Amino acid sequence: VRVRQRRRQEVLDAATRVLAKRGYANASVKDVADELGILTGSLYHYIRTKEDLLFWVLEETHRAVEQILRDVTEIEGLDPLERLALYTRRQILYNLENRDRVSIYYQDMESLSADRVEEILGHRRAHERSIVGMIREAQSRELADRSTDPGILANCLFATIIWPYRWSMPKRRSTREAIAWQCARFALSGVVGAAASGENGSGPIPPSARP
Amino acid sequence: VRVRQRRRQEVLDAATRVLAKRGYANASVKDVADELGILTGSLYHYIRTKEDLLFWVLEETHRAVEQILRDVTEIEGLDPLERLALYTRRQILYNLENRDRVSIYYQDMESLSADRVEEILGHRRAHERSIVGMIREAQSRELADRSTDPGILANCLFATIIWPYRWSMPKRRSTREAIAWQCARFALSGVVGAAASGENGSGPIPPSARP
């Protein structure tokens, strides 16, 4: 069983490299077989279609980010902001360490069939609800800006989590950790917003810059 | 001349719709001609290749965002944070009103030839330098968190500006303005960060959530 598990992981990793490099439209099942140094026929032991490879990569990405969320949720004794900060840092670090998966997620998801897109979006919506819930909790304890919609704050948090894979390519883990740390500080300050200054509803944008 | 100007704008708009809808790989010059209700041959009056259409759309996008930056820079009497806030709101609003252009920018830029990619990246780097400059100025006046790298803060700001085109599809302008306003507040709070609480270097992430 462990050998089979490891073999599946190798197939997944090879598919990830090939899809990220060539893009879904240009990649073929044969490319993935070549990457593994096996015959194309052997690959059909794991999948039936090229789309199965894509779906597998996307599902695996969701499995991993849901695990991060679960781990962070299970830690006791954190207030909602501490939990959000830890979640944000770990997600950024994951994205920087799995750049290929993230790029496939955002470039190729629409190549899936409609019901598989729906399945992935279902995962995403559940994940989003959890984060919105944490933000709501922070707001209700007056730890975070209550004047901004928690759904908008959650999406701004996701933007901060997702974007580093496009602008940074750090090779060293210490650099990735520094980026995750600084981006998380940005995002948490954004969520806290006006709550930090005590002047709810205005925040750091001075009145003269308002519409 | 005005007729020719308007005609060029119509071609650009049609190319934008077609590229956004079909993606660069699947779109053809004929599709754009069909969208305009003209013969493909007539379209070659404006461009030589399909790639010219893509480049034109991307250049036009940069022209527009550089105009926003210039407008905001020329307003007198704003401090660096007020300027950044206004810039952020206007860029988000532009992105929400030009969703097609933004999606082409992020989906298809790599389809350009190497020297044209370099040209677009040149525009982008100059734009980024201006924003980093504003953030540095805010930091040096102690209006913004000095413990975070201004380049990282600029990229987090860009993330907040770019991402709404993926998660929101507001039809009404008032909704787009509300989103731009709330996202800008998030981003500006993120830039201000620790400066708001007076405890430089720590910010809103409590020590217990640190690595």
Short mmCIF file of C-alpha atoms in Angstrom, two decimals:
data_model
loop_
_atom_site.label_atom_id
_atom_site.label_comp_id
_atom_site.label_asym_id
_atom_site.label_seq_id
_atom_site.Cartn_x
_atom_site.Cartn_y
_atom_site.Cartn_z
CA VAL A 1 0.00 0.00 0.00
CA ARG A 2 2.79 2.44 0.87
CA VAL A 3 4.49 1.76 -2.45
CA ARG A 4 1.22 2.42 -4.28
CA GLN A 5 0.73 5.60 -2.23
CA ARG A 6 4.21 6.80 -3.15
CA ARG A 7 3.66 5.92 -6.79
CA ARG A 8 0.42 7.92 -6.85
CA GLN A 9 2.29 10.88 -5.37
CA GLU A 10 4.94 10.62 -8.09
CA VAL A 11 2.27 10.62 -10.80
CA LEU A 12 0.60 13.63 -9.20
CA ASP A 13 3.88 15.52 -8.93
CA ALA A 14 4.79 14.78 -12.56
CA ALA A 15 1.32 15.88 -13.74
CA THR A 16 1.70 19.08 -11.72
CA ARG A 17 5.06 19.90 -13.28
CA VAL A 18 3.84 19.19 -16.81
CA LEU A 19 0.54 21.08 -16.47
CA ALA A 20 2.24 24.09 -14.90
CA LYS A 21 4.95 24.17 -17.56
CA ARG A 22 2.90 23.56 -20.70
CA GLY A 23 -0.56 24.68 -19.63
CA TYR A 24 -3.54 22.35 -19.73
CA ALA A 25 -4.40 23.03 -23.38
CA ASN A 26 -0.92 22.13 -24.63
CA ALA A 27 -0.10 19.29 -22.23
CA SER A 28 -0.82 15.66 -23.13
CA VAL A 29 -1.09 12.45 -21.13
CA LYS A 30 1.98 11.29 -23.05
CA ASP A 31 3.96 14.31 -21.75
CA VAL A 32 3.20 13.20 -18.20
CA ALA A 33 4.18 9.61 -19.00
CA ASP A 34 7.44 10.89 -20.55
CA GLU A 35 8.12 12.98 -17.43
CA LEU A 36 7.76 9.79 -15.37
CA GLY A 37 9.73 7.69 -17.85
CA ILE A 38 6.86 5.22 -18.28
CA LEU A 39 4.62 4.22 -21.19
CA THR A 40 1.43 6.20 -21.72
CA GLY A 41 -0.56 2.98 -21.26
CA SER A 42 0.78 2.59 -17.72
CA LEU A 43 -0.50 6.03 -16.81
CA TYR A 44 -4.06 4.94 -17.65
CA HIS A 45 -3.83 2.75 -14.57
CA TYR A 46 -4.28 5.96 -12.54
CA ILE A 47 -6.53 8.07 -14.75
CA ARG A 48 -8.93 7.73 -17.64
CA THR A 49 -8.56 11.14 -19.28
CA LYS A 50 -6.29 14.14 -19.30
CA GLU A 51 -9.02 16.00 -17.44
CA ASP A 52 -8.70 13.48 -14.59
CA LEU A 53 -5.10 14.65 -14.09
CA LEU A 54 -6.19 18.28 -13.83
CA PHE A 55 -9.04 17.44 -11.44
CA TRP A 56 -6.69 15.37 -9.31
CA VAL A 57 -4.20 18.28 -8.99
CA LEU A 58 -6.98 20.72 -8.08
CA GLU A 59 -8.54 18.36 -5.53
CA GLU A 60 -5.15 17.74 -3.96
CA THR A 61 -4.61 21.50 -3.64
CA HIS A 62 -7.94 21.87 -1.84
CA ARG A 63 -7.19 18.91 0.38
CA ALA A 64 -3.95 20.60 1.44
CA VAL A 65 -5.41 24.04 2.11
CA GLU A 66 -8.32 22.51 4.01
CA GLN A 67 -5.79 20.66 6.15
CA ILE A 68 -4.07 23.95 6.96
CA LEU A 69 -7.41 25.47 7.96
CA ARG A 70 -8.25 22.43 10.10
CA ASP A 71 -4.87 22.48 11.85
CA VAL A 72 -5.20 26.17 12.64
CA THR A 73 -8.79 25.73 13.83
CA GLU A 74 -7.81 22.96 16.22
CA ILE A 75 -5.15 24.95 18.08
CA GLU A 76 -6.61 25.97 21.41
CA GLY A 77 -6.25 29.31 23.13
CA LEU A 78 -5.97 31.57 20.07
CA ASP A 79 -8.23 34.56 19.64
CA PRO A 80 -9.77 35.04 16.17
CA LEU A 81 -7.02 37.43 15.03
CA GLU A 82 -4.23 35.13 16.16
CA ARG A 83 -5.93 32.29 14.32
CA LEU A 84 -6.36 34.34 11.16
CA ALA A 85 -2.74 35.49 11.30
CA LEU A 86 -1.46 31.95 11.62
CA TYR A 87 -3.79 30.72 8.87
CA THR A 88 -2.64 33.52 6.55
CA ARG A 89 1.04 32.88 7.10
CA ARG A 90 0.73 29.14 6.58
CA GLN A 91 -1.33 29.53 3.42
CA ILE A 92 1.15 31.98 1.90
CA LEU A 93 4.00 29.65 2.76
CA TYR A 94 2.13 26.73 1.18
CA ASN A 95 1.51 28.76 -1.98
CA LEU A 96 5.15 29.79 -2.24
CA GLU A 97 6.24 26.19 -1.79
CA ASN A 98 3.68 24.83 -4.27
CA ARG A 99 3.83 27.48 -6.94
CA ASP A 100 3.01 25.00 -9.72
CA ARG A 101 -0.21 23.83 -8.08
CA VAL A 102 -1.35 27.38 -7.45
CA SER A 103 -0.66 28.45 -11.01
CA ILE A 104 -2.65 25.47 -12.37
CA TYR A 105 -5.48 26.32 -9.99
CA TYR A 106 -5.77 29.85 -11.32
CA GLN A 107 -4.92 29.24 -14.97
CA ASP A 108 -6.70 26.04 -15.85
CA MET A 109 -9.68 25.42 -13.57
CA GLU A 110 -12.08 26.52 -16.29
CA SER A 111 -10.89 23.66 -18.48
CA LEU A 112 -12.75 21.22 -16.22
CA SER A 113 -16.23 19.99 -17.09
CA ALA A 114 -19.07 22.00 -15.55
CA ASP A 115 -19.87 19.58 -12.71
CA ARG A 116 -16.24 19.26 -11.69
CA VAL A 117 -15.85 23.05 -11.67
CA GLU A 118 -18.94 23.07 -9.44
CA GLU A 119 -17.34 20.52 -7.11
CA ILE A 120 -14.15 22.59 -6.75
CA LEU A 121 -16.19 25.76 -6.24
CA GLY A 122 -18.14 23.92 -3.53
CA HIS A 123 -14.87 23.27 -1.66
CA ARG A 124 -13.91 26.88 -2.16
CA ARG A 125 -17.20 28.25 -0.85
CA ALA A 126 -17.02 26.11 2.29
CA HIS A 127 -13.47 27.31 2.89
CA GLU A 128 -14.52 30.91 2.39
CA ARG A 129 -17.40 30.53 4.85
CA SER A 130 -14.96 29.43 7.55
CA ILE A 131 -12.76 32.48 7.03
CA VAL A 132 -15.73 34.85 6.91
CA GLY A 133 -16.82 33.24 10.20
CA MET A 134 -13.45 33.98 11.83
CA ILE A 135 -13.58 37.58 10.63
CA ARG A 136 -17.15 37.98 11.92
CA GLU A 137 -16.04 36.66 15.28
CA ALA A 138 -13.14 39.14 15.36
CA GLN A 139 -15.57 41.92 14.45
CA SER A 140 -18.10 40.95 17.10
CA ARG A 141 -15.35 41.06 19.72
CA GLU A 142 -14.36 44.47 18.37
CA LEU A 143 -10.92 43.18 17.45
CA ALA A 144 -11.52 44.00 13.79
CA ASP A 145 -13.05 46.76 11.70
CA ARG A 146 -16.84 46.41 11.90
CA SER A 147 -17.52 48.91 9.15
CA THR A 148 -16.28 46.65 6.33
CA ASP A 149 -18.24 43.72 4.98
CA PRO A 150 -16.66 40.46 6.28
CA GLY A 151 -17.02 38.89 2.81
CA ILE A 152 -15.01 41.72 1.26
CA LEU A 153 -12.38 41.46 4.01
CA ALA A 154 -12.14 37.69 3.42
CA ASN A 155 -11.58 38.25 -0.30
CA CYS A 156 -8.92 40.88 0.38
CA LEU A 157 -7.25 38.39 2.71
CA PHE A 158 -7.35 35.75 -0.04
CA ALA A 159 -5.84 38.26 -2.49
CA THR A 160 -2.89 38.77 -0.15
CA ILE A 161 -2.52 35.00 0.23
CA ILE A 162 -2.70 34.20 -3.47
CA TRP A 163 -0.74 36.97 -5.13
CA PRO A 164 2.81 36.31 -3.85
CA TYR A 165 3.08 33.32 -6.19
CA ARG A 166 3.04 35.81 -9.07
CA TRP A 167 5.48 38.44 -7.88
CA SER A 168 8.03 36.49 -5.86
CA MET A 169 10.18 33.46 -6.61
CA PRO A 170 12.19 32.97 -3.46
CA LYS A 171 14.40 29.89 -3.47
CA ARG A 172 15.29 29.92 0.21
CA ARG A 173 12.79 28.88 2.83
CA SER A 174 13.90 31.71 5.12
CA THR A 175 12.98 34.22 2.42
CA ARG A 176 9.61 32.55 1.86
CA GLU A 177 8.95 32.75 5.59
CA ALA A 178 9.87 36.42 5.70
CA ILE A 179 7.49 37.14 2.81
CA ALA A 180 4.68 35.13 4.45
CA TRP A 181 5.25 36.94 7.71
CA GLN A 182 5.20 40.44 6.17
CA CYS A 183 2.22 39.75 3.90
CA ALA A 184 0.29 38.31 6.84
CA ARG A 185 1.02 41.46 8.82
CA PHE A 186 -0.31 43.55 5.94
CA ALA A 187 -3.49 41.46 5.70
CA LEU A 188 -4.13 41.37 9.43
CA SER A 189 -3.66 45.13 9.69
CA GLY A 190 -6.17 45.37 6.85
CA VAL A 191 -8.70 43.23 8.71
CA VAL A 192 -8.14 45.05 12.00
CA GLY A 193 -8.44 48.36 10.17
CA ALA A 194 -10.31 51.06 12.00
CA ALA A 195 -10.53 48.93 15.15
CA ALA A 196 -6.85 49.67 15.83
CA SER A 197 -7.25 53.44 15.87
CA GLY A 198 -10.48 53.31 17.83
CA GLU A 199 -12.30 55.47 15.31
CA ASN A 200 -14.65 52.94 13.81
CA GLY A 201 -15.81 53.63 10.32
CA SER A 202 -13.04 55.93 9.26
CA GLY A 203 -9.76 54.08 9.58
CA PRO A 204 -6.53 55.33 8.13
CA ILE A 205 -8.02 56.97 5.06
CA PRO A 206 -8.29 60.66 5.81
CA PRO A 207 -11.59 62.38 5.03
CA SER A 208 -10.00 64.53 2.31
CA ALA A 209 -9.29 61.43 0.22
CA ARG A 210 -12.90 60.28 0.32
CA PRO A 211 -15.12 60.40 -2.72
CA VAL B 1 -9.30 62.12 -37.57
CA ARG B 2 -12.04 61.79 -34.95
CA VAL B 3 -13.81 59.19 -37.05
CA ARG B 4 -10.59 57.22 -37.37
CA GLN B 5 -10.02 57.53 -33.60
CA ARG B 6 -13.52 56.21 -32.89
CA ARG B 7 -13.07 53.39 -35.36
CA ARG B 8 -9.82 52.36 -33.68
CA GLN B 9 -11.60 52.35 -30.33
CA GLU B 10 -14.33 50.10 -31.75
CA VAL B 11 -11.74 47.64 -33.06
CA LEU B 12 -9.97 47.66 -29.70
CA ASP B 13 -13.23 47.08 -27.82
CA ALA B 14 -14.22 44.21 -30.11
CA ALA B 15 -10.78 42.60 -29.76
CA THR B 16 -11.06 42.93 -25.97
CA ARG B 17 -14.46 41.22 -25.89
CA VAL B 18 -13.33 38.40 -28.17
CA LEU B 19 -10.00 37.77 -26.42
CA ALA B 20 -11.62 37.80 -22.98
CA LYS B 21 -14.37 35.45 -24.05
CA ARG B 22 -12.43 32.91 -26.10
CA GLY B 23 -8.91 33.29 -24.68
CA TYR B 24 -5.97 34.23 -26.88
CA ALA B 25 -5.18 30.66 -27.98
CA ASN B 26 -8.72 30.03 -29.26
CA ALA B 27 -9.51 33.47 -30.66
CA SER B 28 -8.86 34.35 -34.31
CA VAL B 29 -8.60 37.59 -36.25
CA LYS B 30 -11.73 36.47 -38.08
CA ASP B 31 -13.63 36.26 -34.76
CA VAL B 32 -12.81 39.90 -34.13
CA ALA B 33 -13.85 40.86 -37.67
CA ASP B 34 -17.13 38.95 -37.17
CA GLU B 35 -17.70 40.76 -33.86
CA LEU B 36 -17.33 44.06 -35.76
CA GLY B 37 -19.39 42.85 -38.73
CA ILE B 38 -16.56 43.56 -41.18
CA LEU B 39 -14.41 41.41 -43.46
CA THR B 40 -11.21 39.97 -42.02
CA GLY B 41 -9.25 41.82 -44.70
CA SER B 42 -10.51 45.18 -43.41
CA LEU B 43 -9.16 44.39 -39.95
CA TYR B 44 -5.65 44.08 -41.40
CA HIS B 45 -5.84 47.82 -41.93
CA TYR B 46 -5.28 48.14 -38.16
CA ILE B 47 -3.07 45.18 -37.35
CA ARG B 48 -0.75 42.73 -39.04
CA THR B 49 -1.10 39.71 -36.76
CA LYS B 50 -3.34 38.34 -34.04
CA GLU B 51 -0.54 39.10 -31.61
CA ASP B 52 -0.82 42.79 -32.53
CA LEU B 53 -4.39 42.75 -31.18
CA LEU B 54 -3.25 41.31 -27.85
CA PHE B 55 -0.36 43.75 -27.56
CA TRP B 56 -2.68 46.65 -28.36
CA VAL B 57 -5.12 45.64 -25.59
CA LEU B 58 -2.30 45.28 -23.06
CA GLU B 59 -0.68 48.59 -24.01
CA GLU B 60 -4.04 50.33 -23.77
CA THR B 61 -4.52 48.89 -20.27
CA HIS B 62 -1.15 50.26 -19.19
CA ARG B 63 -1.89 53.60 -20.79
CA ALA B 64 -5.08 53.82 -18.71
CA VAL B 65 -3.56 52.81 -15.38
CA GLU B 66 -0.63 55.16 -15.94
CA GLN B 67 -3.12 57.94 -16.55
CA ILE B 68 -4.79 57.18 -13.18
CA LEU B 69 -1.39 57.31 -11.48
CA ARG B 70 -0.54 60.60 -13.19
CA ASP B 71 -3.88 62.16 -12.26
CA VAL B 72 -3.46 61.18 -8.64
CA THR B 73 0.15 62.38 -8.56
CA GLU B 74 -0.81 65.79 -9.89
CA ILE B 75 -3.38 66.56 -7.20
CA GLU B 76 -1.81 69.01 -4.80
CA GLY B 77 -2.10 68.98 -1.04
CA LEU B 78 -2.42 65.25 -0.44
CA ASP B 79 -0.13 63.45 1.97
CA PRO B 80 1.34 60.13 0.76
CA LEU B 81 -1.41 58.05 2.42
CA GLU B 82 -4.20 60.15 0.98
CA ARG B 83 -2.60 59.81 -2.43
CA LEU B 84 -2.22 56.06 -2.09
CA ALA B 85 -5.81 55.70 -0.91
CA LEU B 86 -7.14 57.64 -3.88
CA TYR B 87 -4.90 55.73 -6.29
CA THR B 88 -6.06 52.41 -4.86
CA ARG B 89 -9.74 53.25 -5.08
CA ARG B 90 -9.49 54.52 -8.64
CA GLN B 91 -7.51 51.49 -9.81
CA ILE B 92 -9.99 49.07 -8.26
CA LEU B 93 -12.86 50.95 -9.86
CA TYR B 94 -11.08 50.86 -13.23
CA ASN B 95 -10.50 47.11 -12.90
CA LEU B 96 -14.15 46.48 -12.02
CA GLU B 97 -15.26 48.55 -14.99
CA ASN B 98 -12.78 46.93 -17.39
CA ARG B 99 -12.96 43.33 -16.28
CA ASP B 100 -12.25 42.01 -19.80
CA ARG B 101 -9.00 43.94 -20.14
CA VAL B 102 -7.81 42.85 -16.73
CA SER B 103 -8.55 39.21 -17.40
CA ILE B 104 -6.65 39.34 -20.72
CA TYR B 105 -3.75 41.01 -18.94
CA TYR B 106 -3.44 38.20 -16.42
CA GLN B 107 -4.38 35.26 -18.62
CA ASP B 108 -2.67 35.94 -21.91
CA MET B 109 0.35 38.18 -21.49
CA GLU B 110 2.71 35.23 -21.81
CA SER B 111 1.42 34.61 -25.33
CA LEU B 112 3.29 37.71 -26.51
CA SER B 113 6.72 37.46 -28.09
CA ALA B 114 9.63 37.87 -25.67
CA ASP B 115 10.47 41.48 -26.54
CA ARG B 116 6.87 42.58 -26.26
CA VAL B 117 6.54 40.88 -22.87
CA GLU B 118 9.67 42.80 -21.91
CA GLU B 119 8.10 46.06 -23.07
CA ILE B 120 4.94 45.47 -20.98
CA LEU B 121 7.04 44.44 -17.98
CA GLY B 122 9.03 47.66 -18.42
CA HIS B 123 5.79 49.66 -18.05
CA ARG B 124 4.88 47.57 -15.05
CA ARG B 125 8.22 48.06 -13.31
CA ALA B 126 8.07 51.84 -13.76
CA HIS B 127 4.55 51.87 -12.33
CA GLU B 128 5.66 49.74 -9.40
CA ARG B 129 8.60 52.06 -8.67
CA SER B 130 6.21 55.00 -8.34
CA ILE B 131 4.04 53.16 -5.82
CA VAL B 132 7.05 51.92 -3.86
CA GLY B 133 8.20 55.56 -3.79
CA MET B 134 4.89 56.71 -2.29
CA ILE B 135 5.04 53.97 0.34
CA ARG B 136 8.65 54.87 1.19
CA GLU B 137 7.60 58.48 1.61
CA ALA B 138 4.76 57.45 3.93
CA GLN B 139 7.21 55.32 5.91
CA SER B 140 9.79 58.07 6.20
CA ARG B 141 7.10 60.39 7.58
CA GLU B 142 6.14 57.62 10.02
CA LEU B 143 2.66 57.46 8.55
CA ALA B 144 3.18 53.83 7.55
CA ASP B 145 4.69 50.67 8.99
CA ARG B 146 8.49 50.96 8.65
CA SER B 147 9.14 47.35 9.58
CA THR B 148 7.78 45.92 6.33
CA ASP B 149 9.66 46.05 3.04
CA PRO B 150 8.05 48.73 0.81
CA GLY B 151 8.29 46.39 -2.19
CA ILE B 152 6.28 43.75 -0.35
CA LEU B 153 3.72 46.34 0.76
CA ALA B 154 3.41 47.55 -2.85
CA ASN B 155 2.76 44.01 -4.06
CA CYS B 156 0.16 43.44 -1.33
CA LEU B 157 -1.49 46.68 -2.42
CA PHE B 158 -1.50 45.47 -6.04
CA ALA B 159 -3.04 42.16 -4.90
CA THR B 160 -5.91 44.04 -3.29
CA ILE B 161 -6.34 46.13 -6.45
CA ILE B 162 -6.26 43.21 -8.87
CA TRP B 163 -8.21 40.48 -7.13
CA PRO B 164 -11.73 41.99 -7.04
CA TYR B 165 -12.11 41.29 -10.77
CA ARG B 166 -12.10 37.58 -9.88
CA TRP B 167 -14.48 37.48 -6.94
CA SER B 168 -16.99 40.21 -7.66
CA MET B 169 -19.21 40.99 -10.63
CA PRO B 170 -21.15 44.05 -9.56
CA LYS B 171 -23.41 45.50 -12.24
CA ARG B 172 -24.19 48.75 -10.50
CA ARG B 173 -21.65 51.52 -10.27
CA SER B 174 -22.63 52.27 -6.68
CA THR B 175 -21.75 48.69 -5.72
CA ARG B 176 -18.43 48.91 -7.55
CA GLU B 177 -17.66 52.11 -5.67
CA ALA B 178 -18.53 50.52 -2.35
CA ILE B 179 -16.22 47.60 -3.10
CA ALA B 180 -13.41 49.92 -4.20
CA TRP B 181 -13.84 51.97 -1.07
CA GLN B 182 -13.79 49.00 1.32
CA CYS B 183 -10.88 47.26 -0.41
CA ALA B 184 -8.90 50.50 -0.38
CA ARG B 185 -9.53 50.80 3.34
CA PHE B 186 -8.25 47.26 3.83
CA ALA B 187 -5.11 47.96 1.78
CA LEU B 188 -4.37 51.30 3.40
CA SER B 189 -4.78 49.80 6.86
CA GLY B 190 -2.34 47.14 5.71
CA VAL B 191 0.21 49.73 4.59
CA VAL B 192 -0.23 51.81 7.75
CA GLY B 193 0.08 48.64 9.83
CA ALA B 194 2.06 48.99 13.00
CA ALA B 195 2.32 52.77 12.56
CA ALA B 196 -1.32 53.07 13.64
CA SER B 197 -0.84 51.36 16.98
CA GLY B 198 2.43 53.12 17.67
CA GLU B 199 4.23 49.86 18.40
CA ASN B 200 6.49 49.64 15.37
CA GLY B 201 7.56 46.22 14.34
CA SER B 202 4.78 44.26 15.96
CA GLY B 203 1.47 45.45 14.55
CA PRO B 204 -1.77 43.61 15.06
CA ILE B 205 -0.34 40.12 15.10
CA PRO B 206 -0.04 39.11 18.72
CA PRO B 207 3.27 37.59 19.85
CA SER B 208 1.66 34.21 20.53
CA ALA B 209 0.90 33.79 16.84
CA ARG B 210 4.50 34.37 15.77
CA PRO B 211 6.68 31.61 14.45
#
